[in-house]
CSV table of C-alpha atoms in Angstrom, one decimal:
chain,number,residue,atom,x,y,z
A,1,UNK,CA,-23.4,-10.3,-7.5
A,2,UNK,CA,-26.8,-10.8,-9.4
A,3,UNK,CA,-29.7,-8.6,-8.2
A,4,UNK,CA,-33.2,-9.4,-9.3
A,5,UNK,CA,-36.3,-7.3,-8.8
A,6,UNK,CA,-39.8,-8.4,-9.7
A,7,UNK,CA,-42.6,-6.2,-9.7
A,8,UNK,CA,-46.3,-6.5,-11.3
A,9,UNK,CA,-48.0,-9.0,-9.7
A,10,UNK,CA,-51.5,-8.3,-8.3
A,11,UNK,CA,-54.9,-9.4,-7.5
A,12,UNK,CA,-56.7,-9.7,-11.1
A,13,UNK,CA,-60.2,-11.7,-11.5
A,14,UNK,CA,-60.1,-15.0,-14.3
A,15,UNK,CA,-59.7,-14.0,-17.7
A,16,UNK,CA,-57.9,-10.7,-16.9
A,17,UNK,CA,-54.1,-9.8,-17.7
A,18,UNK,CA,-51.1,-9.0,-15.9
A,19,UNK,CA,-48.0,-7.4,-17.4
A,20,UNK,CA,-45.0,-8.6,-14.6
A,21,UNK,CA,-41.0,-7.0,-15.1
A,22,UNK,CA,-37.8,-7.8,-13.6
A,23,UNK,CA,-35.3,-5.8,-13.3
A,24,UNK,CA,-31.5,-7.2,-13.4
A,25,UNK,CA,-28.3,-5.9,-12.2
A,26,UNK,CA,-24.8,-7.4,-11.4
A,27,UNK,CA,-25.1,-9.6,-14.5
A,28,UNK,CA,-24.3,-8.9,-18.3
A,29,UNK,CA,-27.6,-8.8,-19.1
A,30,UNK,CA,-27.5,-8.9,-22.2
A,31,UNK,CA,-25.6,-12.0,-22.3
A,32,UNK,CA,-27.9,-14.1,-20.0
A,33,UNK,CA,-30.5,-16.2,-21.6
A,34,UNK,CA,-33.6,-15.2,-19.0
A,35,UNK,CA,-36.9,-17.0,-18.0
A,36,UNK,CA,-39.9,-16.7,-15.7
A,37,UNK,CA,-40.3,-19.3,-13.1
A,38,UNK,CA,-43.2,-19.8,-10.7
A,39,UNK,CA,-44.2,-21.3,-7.2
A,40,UNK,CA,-48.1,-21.9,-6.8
A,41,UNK,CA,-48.8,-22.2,-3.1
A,42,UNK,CA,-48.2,-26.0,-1.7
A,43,UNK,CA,-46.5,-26.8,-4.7
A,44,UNK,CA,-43.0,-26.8,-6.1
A,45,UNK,CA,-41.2,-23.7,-8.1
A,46,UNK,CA,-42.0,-24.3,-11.6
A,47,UNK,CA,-40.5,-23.3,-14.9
A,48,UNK,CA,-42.9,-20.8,-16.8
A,49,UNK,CA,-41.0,-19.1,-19.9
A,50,UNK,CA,-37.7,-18.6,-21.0
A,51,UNK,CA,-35.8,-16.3,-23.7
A,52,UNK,CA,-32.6,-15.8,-25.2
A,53,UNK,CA,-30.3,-13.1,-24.8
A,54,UNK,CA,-31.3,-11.3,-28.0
A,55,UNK,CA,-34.9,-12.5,-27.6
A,56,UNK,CA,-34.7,-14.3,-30.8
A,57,UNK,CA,-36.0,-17.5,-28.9
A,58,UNK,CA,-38.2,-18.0,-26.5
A,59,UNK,CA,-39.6,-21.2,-24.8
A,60,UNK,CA,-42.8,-21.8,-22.7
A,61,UNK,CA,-44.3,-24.3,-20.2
A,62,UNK,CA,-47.3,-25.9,-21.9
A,63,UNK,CA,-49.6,-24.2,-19.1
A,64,UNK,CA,-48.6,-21.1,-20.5
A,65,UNK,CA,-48.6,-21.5,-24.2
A,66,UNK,CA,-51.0,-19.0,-26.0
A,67,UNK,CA,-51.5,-17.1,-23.0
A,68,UNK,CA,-48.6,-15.9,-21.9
A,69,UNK,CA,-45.4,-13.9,-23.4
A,70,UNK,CA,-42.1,-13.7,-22.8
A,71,UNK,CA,-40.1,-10.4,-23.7
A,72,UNK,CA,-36.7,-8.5,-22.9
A,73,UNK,CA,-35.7,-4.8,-23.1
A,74,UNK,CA,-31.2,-5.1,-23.2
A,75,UNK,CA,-30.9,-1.8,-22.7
A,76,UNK,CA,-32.9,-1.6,-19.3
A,77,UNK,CA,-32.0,-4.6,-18.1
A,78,UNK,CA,-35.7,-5.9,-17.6
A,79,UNK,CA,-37.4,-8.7,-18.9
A,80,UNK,CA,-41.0,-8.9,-18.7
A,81,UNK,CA,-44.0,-11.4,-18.3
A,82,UNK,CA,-47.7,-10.3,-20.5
A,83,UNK,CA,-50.0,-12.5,-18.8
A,84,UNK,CA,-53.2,-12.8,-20.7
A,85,UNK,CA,-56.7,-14.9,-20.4
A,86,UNK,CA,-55.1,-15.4,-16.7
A,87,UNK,CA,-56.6,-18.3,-14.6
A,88,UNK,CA,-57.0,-19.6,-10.9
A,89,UNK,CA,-54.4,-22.2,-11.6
A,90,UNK,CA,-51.9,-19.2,-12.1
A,91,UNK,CA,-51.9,-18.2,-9.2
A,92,UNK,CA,-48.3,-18.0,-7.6
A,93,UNK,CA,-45.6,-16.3,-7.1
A,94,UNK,CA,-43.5,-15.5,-9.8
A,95,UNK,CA,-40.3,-15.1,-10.3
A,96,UNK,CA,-37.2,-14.5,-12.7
A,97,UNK,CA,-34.0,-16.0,-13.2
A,98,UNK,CA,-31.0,-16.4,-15.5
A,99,UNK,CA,-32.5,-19.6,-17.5
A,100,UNK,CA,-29.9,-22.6,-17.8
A,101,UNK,CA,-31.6,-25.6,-19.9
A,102,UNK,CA,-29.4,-27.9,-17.8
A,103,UNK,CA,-30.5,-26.9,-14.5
A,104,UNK,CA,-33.3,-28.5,-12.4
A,105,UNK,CA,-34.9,-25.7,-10.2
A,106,UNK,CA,-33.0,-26.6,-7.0
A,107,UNK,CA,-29.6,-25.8,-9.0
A,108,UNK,CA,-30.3,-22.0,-8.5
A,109,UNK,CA,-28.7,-20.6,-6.1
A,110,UNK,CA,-30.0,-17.4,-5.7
A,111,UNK,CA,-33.7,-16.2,-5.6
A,112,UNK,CA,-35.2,-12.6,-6.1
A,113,UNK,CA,-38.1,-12.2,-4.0
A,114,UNK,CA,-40.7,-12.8,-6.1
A,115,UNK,CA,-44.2,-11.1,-7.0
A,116,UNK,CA,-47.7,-12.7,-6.1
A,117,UNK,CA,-50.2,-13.2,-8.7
A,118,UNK,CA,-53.3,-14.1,-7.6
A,119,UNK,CA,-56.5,-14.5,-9.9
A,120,UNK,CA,-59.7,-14.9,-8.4
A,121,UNK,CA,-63.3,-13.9,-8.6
């Protein structure tokens, strides 16, 4: 059964950066094509980055693009979330997933439980 821990999130003021990791187990990791999703409060769970299971592709929402980066280490079982130029829009919780191109957010089944970003002044 899939386990997923995310850790990183914080209290950082516009501008600043965040490094975020999640940690996988009961899943081939290095099979599963990975991504970041994110829920900002009120609002629905979003779809923030994803990458492939060699990292040799990687895909972003345009929100993100240029700011944010998407990397995986196969032999810890982690995939991680850099978090540059961060703004008050970012704010959410964040979360990561196995990444299915054909699935619509309510599809998942199975939620870690998440790590709050919060940028503020």
């Amino acid at each position: 059964q899939v386990q997923l821990v995310e850790s990183g999130g914080g209290l950082v003021q516009p501008g600043g950066s965040l490094r975020l990791s999640c940690a996988a187990s009961g899943v081939t990791f290095s099979r599963e094509t990975m991504g970041w999703f994110r829920q900002p409060p009120g609002k629905e769970r979003e779809f923030v980055a994803g990458i492939s299971w060699n990292g040799g592709r990687t895909t972003y929402a345009d929100s993100v693009k240029g700011r944010f980066t998407i990397s995986r280490d196969n032999a810890k079982n982690t995939v991680y979330l850099q978090m540059n130029d961060l703004k008050p829009e970012d704010t959410a919780v964040y979360y990561c997933n196995q990444y299915y191109t054909s699935y619509e957010i309510s599809d998942y089944d199975y939620w870690g439980q998440g790590t709050q970003v919060t940028v503020s002044s």
